[in-house]
Coordinates of C-alpha atoms in Angstrom, one line a residue:
T1 CA 57.3 -51.2 41.4
V2 CA 58.4 -48.9 38.5
F3 CA 55.6 -50.4 36.3
L4 CA 53.0 -49.9 38.9
G5 CA 54.1 -46.3 39.3
E6 CA 53.8 -45.6 35.6
L7 CA 50.3 -47.2 35.5
E8 CA 49.3 -44.9 38.4
S9 CA 50.7 -41.9 36.5
L10 CA 48.9 -42.9 33.4
K11 CA 45.7 -43.5 35.4
N12 CA 46.0 -40.0 36.9
S13 CA 46.6 -38.5 33.4
L14 CA 43.6 -40.3 31.9
S15 CA 41.5 -39.1 34.9
R16 CA 42.5 -35.5 34.2
I17 CA 41.8 -35.9 30.5
F18 CA 38.4 -37.5 31.2
G19 CA 37.6 -34.7 33.6
L20 CA 38.5 -32.1 31.0
L21 CA 36.4 -34.0 28.4
D22 CA 33.5 -34.1 30.8
A23 CA 33.7 -30.4 31.5
R24 CA 34.0 -29.7 27.8
Y25 CA 31.1 -31.9 27.0
D26 CA 29.0 -30.2 29.7
A27 CA 30.0 -26.8 28.3
L28 CA 29.0 -27.9 24.8
Q29 CA 25.7 -29.2 26.1
R30 CA 25.0 -25.8 27.7
E31 CA 26.0 -24.0 24.6
A32 CA 23.8 -26.3 22.5
R33 CA 20.8 -25.6 24.8
R34 CA 21.5 -21.8 24.6
F35 CA 21.7 -22.0 20.9
K36 CA 18.5 -24.0 20.6
E37 CA 16.7 -21.6 22.9
S38 CA 18.0 -18.7 20.9
E39 CA 17.0 -20.3 17.7
E40 CA 13.5 -20.9 19.1
R41 CA 13.2 -17.3 20.3
F42 CA 14.3 -16.1 16.9
R43 CA 11.8 -18.4 15.2
I44 CA 9.0 -17.2 17.4
L45 CA 10.0 -13.6 16.6
V46 CA 10.1 -14.2 12.9
D47 CA 6.7 -16.0 12.9
T48 CA 5.1 -13.4 15.0
I49 CA 6.0 -10.6 12.6
P50 CA 2.9 -9.8 10.4
D51 CA 5.1 -9.2 7.4
L52 CA 5.9 -11.9 4.8
I53 CA 9.6 -12.9 5.2
W54 CA 11.5 -15.3 3.0
L55 CA 15.1 -16.2 1.9
K56 CA 16.1 -17.4 -1.5
D57 CA 19.5 -18.4 -2.9
K58 CA 20.9 -16.7 -6.0
D59 CA 19.1 -19.2 -8.3
G60 CA 15.7 -18.3 -6.8
I61 CA 15.4 -21.5 -4.7
Y62 CA 13.8 -21.0 -1.3
V63 CA 16.0 -21.4 1.8
S64 CA 13.6 -20.4 4.5
C65 CA 10.3 -18.4 5.2
N66 CA 8.1 -17.4 8.0
R67 CA 4.5 -18.5 8.9
M68 CA 2.9 -15.5 7.2
F69 CA 4.7 -16.4 3.9
E70 CA 3.4 -20.0 4.3
R71 CA -0.1 -18.6 4.0
F72 CA 0.8 -17.0 0.6
F73 CA 1.7 -20.4 -0.9
G74 CA -0.7 -22.4 1.2
A75 CA 2.2 -24.7 2.1
S76 CA 4.5 -25.4 5.1
E77 CA 8.1 -24.2 5.1
G78 CA 9.3 -27.8 4.7
E79 CA 7.2 -28.0 1.5
I80 CA 8.5 -24.6 0.2
V81 CA 12.2 -25.0 0.9
G82 CA 14.1 -26.3 -2.1
K83 CA 11.5 -25.1 -4.6
T84 CA 11.0 -21.9 -6.6
D85 CA 8.1 -19.5 -7.3
F86 CA 7.3 -21.4 -10.5
D87 CA 6.2 -24.3 -8.3
F88 CA 3.5 -22.3 -6.6
V89 CA 2.3 -19.4 -8.8
D90 CA 1.5 -18.8 -12.4
P91 CA 4.6 -18.3 -14.7
E92 CA 3.9 -14.6 -15.3
L93 CA 3.8 -13.7 -11.6
A94 CA 6.8 -16.1 -10.9
G95 CA 8.7 -14.3 -13.6
F96 CA 7.8 -10.9 -12.1
F97 CA 9.2 -12.1 -8.7
R98 CA 12.4 -13.4 -10.3
E99 CA 13.0 -10.2 -12.2
H100 CA 12.9 -8.2 -9.1
D101 CA 15.1 -10.7 -7.3
R102 CA 17.8 -10.2 -10.0
A103 CA 17.3 -6.5 -9.9
A104 CA 18.0 -6.4 -6.1
M105 CA 21.1 -8.6 -6.4
A106 CA 22.4 -6.6 -9.4
A107 CA 21.8 -3.3 -7.5
G108 CA 23.7 -4.5 -4.5
K109 CA 21.3 -2.7 -2.2
P110 CA 17.7 -2.9 -1.0
T111 CA 15.1 -2.3 -3.7
R112 CA 11.4 -1.7 -3.3
N113 CA 8.4 -2.4 -5.4
E114 CA 4.6 -3.1 -5.0
E115 CA 3.1 -6.5 -5.7
S116 CA -0.5 -7.6 -5.8
I117 CA -0.9 -11.2 -4.4
T118 CA -3.6 -13.6 -3.5
F119 CA -3.2 -15.8 -0.4
A120 CA -3.6 -19.4 -1.3
D121 CA -4.9 -20.4 2.2
N122 CA -8.1 -18.2 2.0
G123 CA -8.1 -16.5 -1.3
A124 CA -7.7 -13.0 0.3
K125 CA -6.1 -10.4 -2.0
A126 CA -3.5 -7.9 -0.8
V127 CA -1.1 -5.3 -2.0
L128 CA 2.4 -5.7 -0.7
E129 CA 5.2 -3.2 -0.4
T130 CA 8.2 -5.5 -0.9
T131 CA 11.8 -4.8 0.1
K132 CA 14.4 -7.2 -1.4
T133 CA 17.9 -7.1 0.0
P134 CA 20.9 -9.0 -1.4
M135 CA 22.6 -11.5 1.0
V136 CA 26.4 -11.7 0.8
D137 CA 28.9 -14.1 2.2
A138 CA 32.1 -13.3 4.2
D139 CA 33.9 -12.5 1.0
G140 CA 31.2 -10.1 -0.2
G141 CA 29.8 -12.3 -2.9
V142 CA 26.0 -12.4 -3.4
V143 CA 24.5 -15.6 -2.3
G144 CA 20.8 -14.8 -2.4
V145 CA 18.1 -12.3 -1.5
L146 CA 16.1 -11.6 1.6
G147 CA 12.5 -10.5 1.0
I148 CA 10.1 -8.7 3.3
G149 CA 6.6 -8.0 2.1
R150 CA 4.4 -5.6 4.1
D151 CA 0.6 -5.5 3.6
I152 CA -0.3 -2.0 2.5
T153 CA -3.8 -2.8 1.3
E154 CA -5.6 -0.6 3.9
R155 CA -3.1 2.2 3.2
K156 CA -3.8 2.0 -0.6
L157 CA -7.5 2.0 0.1
A158 CA -7.1 5.1 2.3
E159 CA -5.0 6.8 -0.4
D160 CA -7.7 6.0 -3.0
E161 CA -10.5 7.4 -0.7
R162 CA -8.4 10.5 -0.1
R163 CA -7.8 11.0 -3.8
I164 CA -11.6 10.7 -4.4
L165 CA -12.3 13.1 -1.6
D166 CA -9.8 15.6 -3.0
E167 CA -11.4 15.3 -6.4
R168 CA -14.8 16.0 -4.9
M169 CA -13.5 19.0 -3.0
G170 CA -11.9 20.3 -6.1
N171 CA -15.2 19.9 -8.0
M172 CA -17.0 21.7 -5.1
R173 CA -14.6 24.6 -5.2
K174 CA -15.2 24.8 -9.0
L175 CA -18.9 24.9 -8.4
E176 CA -18.5 27.6 -5.8
A177 CA -16.4 29.6 -8.1
L178 CA -19.0 29.1 -10.9
G179 CA -21.7 30.2 -8.5
V180 CA -19.9 33.4 -7.8
L181 CA -19.4 34.0 -11.5
V182 CA -23.0 33.2 -12.2
A183 CA -24.2 35.6 -9.5
G184 CA -22.1 38.4 -10.9
V185 CA -23.3 37.8 -14.4
A186 CA -26.9 37.4 -13.4
H187 CA -26.8 40.6 -11.3
N188 CA -25.5 42.6 -14.3
F189 CA -27.9 40.9 -16.7
N190 CA -30.8 41.7 -14.4
N191 CA -29.8 45.4 -14.4
V192 CA -29.8 45.3 -18.3
L193 CA -33.2 43.6 -18.4
A194 CA -34.6 46.1 -15.9
G195 CA -33.5 49.0 -18.1
I196 CA -35.0 47.4 -21.2
L197 CA -38.2 46.6 -19.4
G198 CA -38.6 50.1 -18.0
T199 CA -37.9 51.7 -21.4
A200 CA -40.3 49.3 -23.2
S201 CA -43.1 50.1 -20.6
L202 CA -42.7 53.8 -21.2
R203 CA -42.6 53.5 -25.0
E204 CA -45.6 51.2 -25.0
S205 CA -47.8 53.9 -23.3
D206 CA -46.6 56.6 -25.8
A207 CA -46.7 54.4 -28.9
S208 CA -49.1 55.4 -31.6
D209 CA -48.0 53.1 -34.4
P210 CA -49.9 49.7 -34.3
D211 CA -46.7 47.8 -34.9
D212 CA -45.0 49.5 -32.0
K213 CA -48.0 48.9 -29.7
E214 CA -47.6 45.2 -30.6
A215 CA -43.8 45.0 -30.3
Y216 CA -43.3 46.7 -26.9
P217 CA -45.5 44.1 -25.0
N218 CA -43.5 41.4 -26.7
I219 CA -40.3 43.0 -25.5
S220 CA -41.7 43.4 -22.0
S221 CA -42.8 39.7 -22.0
A222 CA -39.3 38.6 -23.1
C223 CA -37.7 40.7 -20.4
R224 CA -39.9 39.2 -17.7
R225 CA -39.0 35.7 -19.0
G226 CA -35.3 36.7 -18.9
R227 CA -35.8 38.0 -15.4
D228 CA -37.2 34.6 -14.3
V229 CA -34.1 32.9 -15.8
V230 CA -31.9 35.3 -13.9
R231 CA -33.8 34.6 -10.7
S232 CA -33.1 30.8 -11.2
L233 CA -29.5 31.6 -11.8
M234 CA -29.3 33.6 -8.6
Q235 CA -30.9 30.7 -6.7
F236 CA -28.3 28.3 -8.2
S237 CA -25.4 30.6 -7.1
K238 CA -26.4 30.4 -3.5
P239 CA -23.9 28.4 -1.4
T240 CA -26.6 26.2 0.1
L241 CA -27.6 25.0 -3.3
S242 CA -24.1 24.7 -4.8
H243 CA -23.1 22.4 -2.0
Q244 CA -26.0 20.1 -3.0
A245 CA -25.1 20.0 -6.6
P246 CA -24.0 16.5 -7.9
F247 CA -20.4 15.9 -8.6

């Protein structure tokens, strides 16, 4: 009877233990599902971001990357993880990447730089504004670097176009200033020519010396030619013409 009682007690204890284990197992299963769903959502989020995102350890070996970064190397994440830049790009560019990785880890804070790249999947060229941030462990030790590359190609093109436009506007303002200067000089020069022409005409009619009679018409002719030049300068100085002048 005592033995049967102990067996019954042991059975009850084992039942409680199995019940607790089942409950714990169910809790762990629910936690695992939540973790998997969370990981999937995070993966979708990272892959949806249009920026290039990657993780490297402190030796420059890839730990992870998103879908946009896969386009850069023309390889899947599984093919990239465990390798370095030297496995995918030329040594000069790989060395450039590695140099900036080290600079970010040494600085202990995010660093930025611009990088020109070519996507391996379609040959498209792009300019990236890259931010590299050191990754640290619980003890504060650097264990790698997180990289985010944003495509700023269109922004750079817009900046170049703006710079060209500013240069053209500057040239236009210079031409307008030159037109004003030319107009002022031409006006004053025209007054001088008018005085010379008037004097030469008067002297020509009163001249008795044969040389004077020959010289004054030459002076008048030269003044008229000068007046034609002044008229051309006045036409150039008009705003409608200066705006049409080539840059």
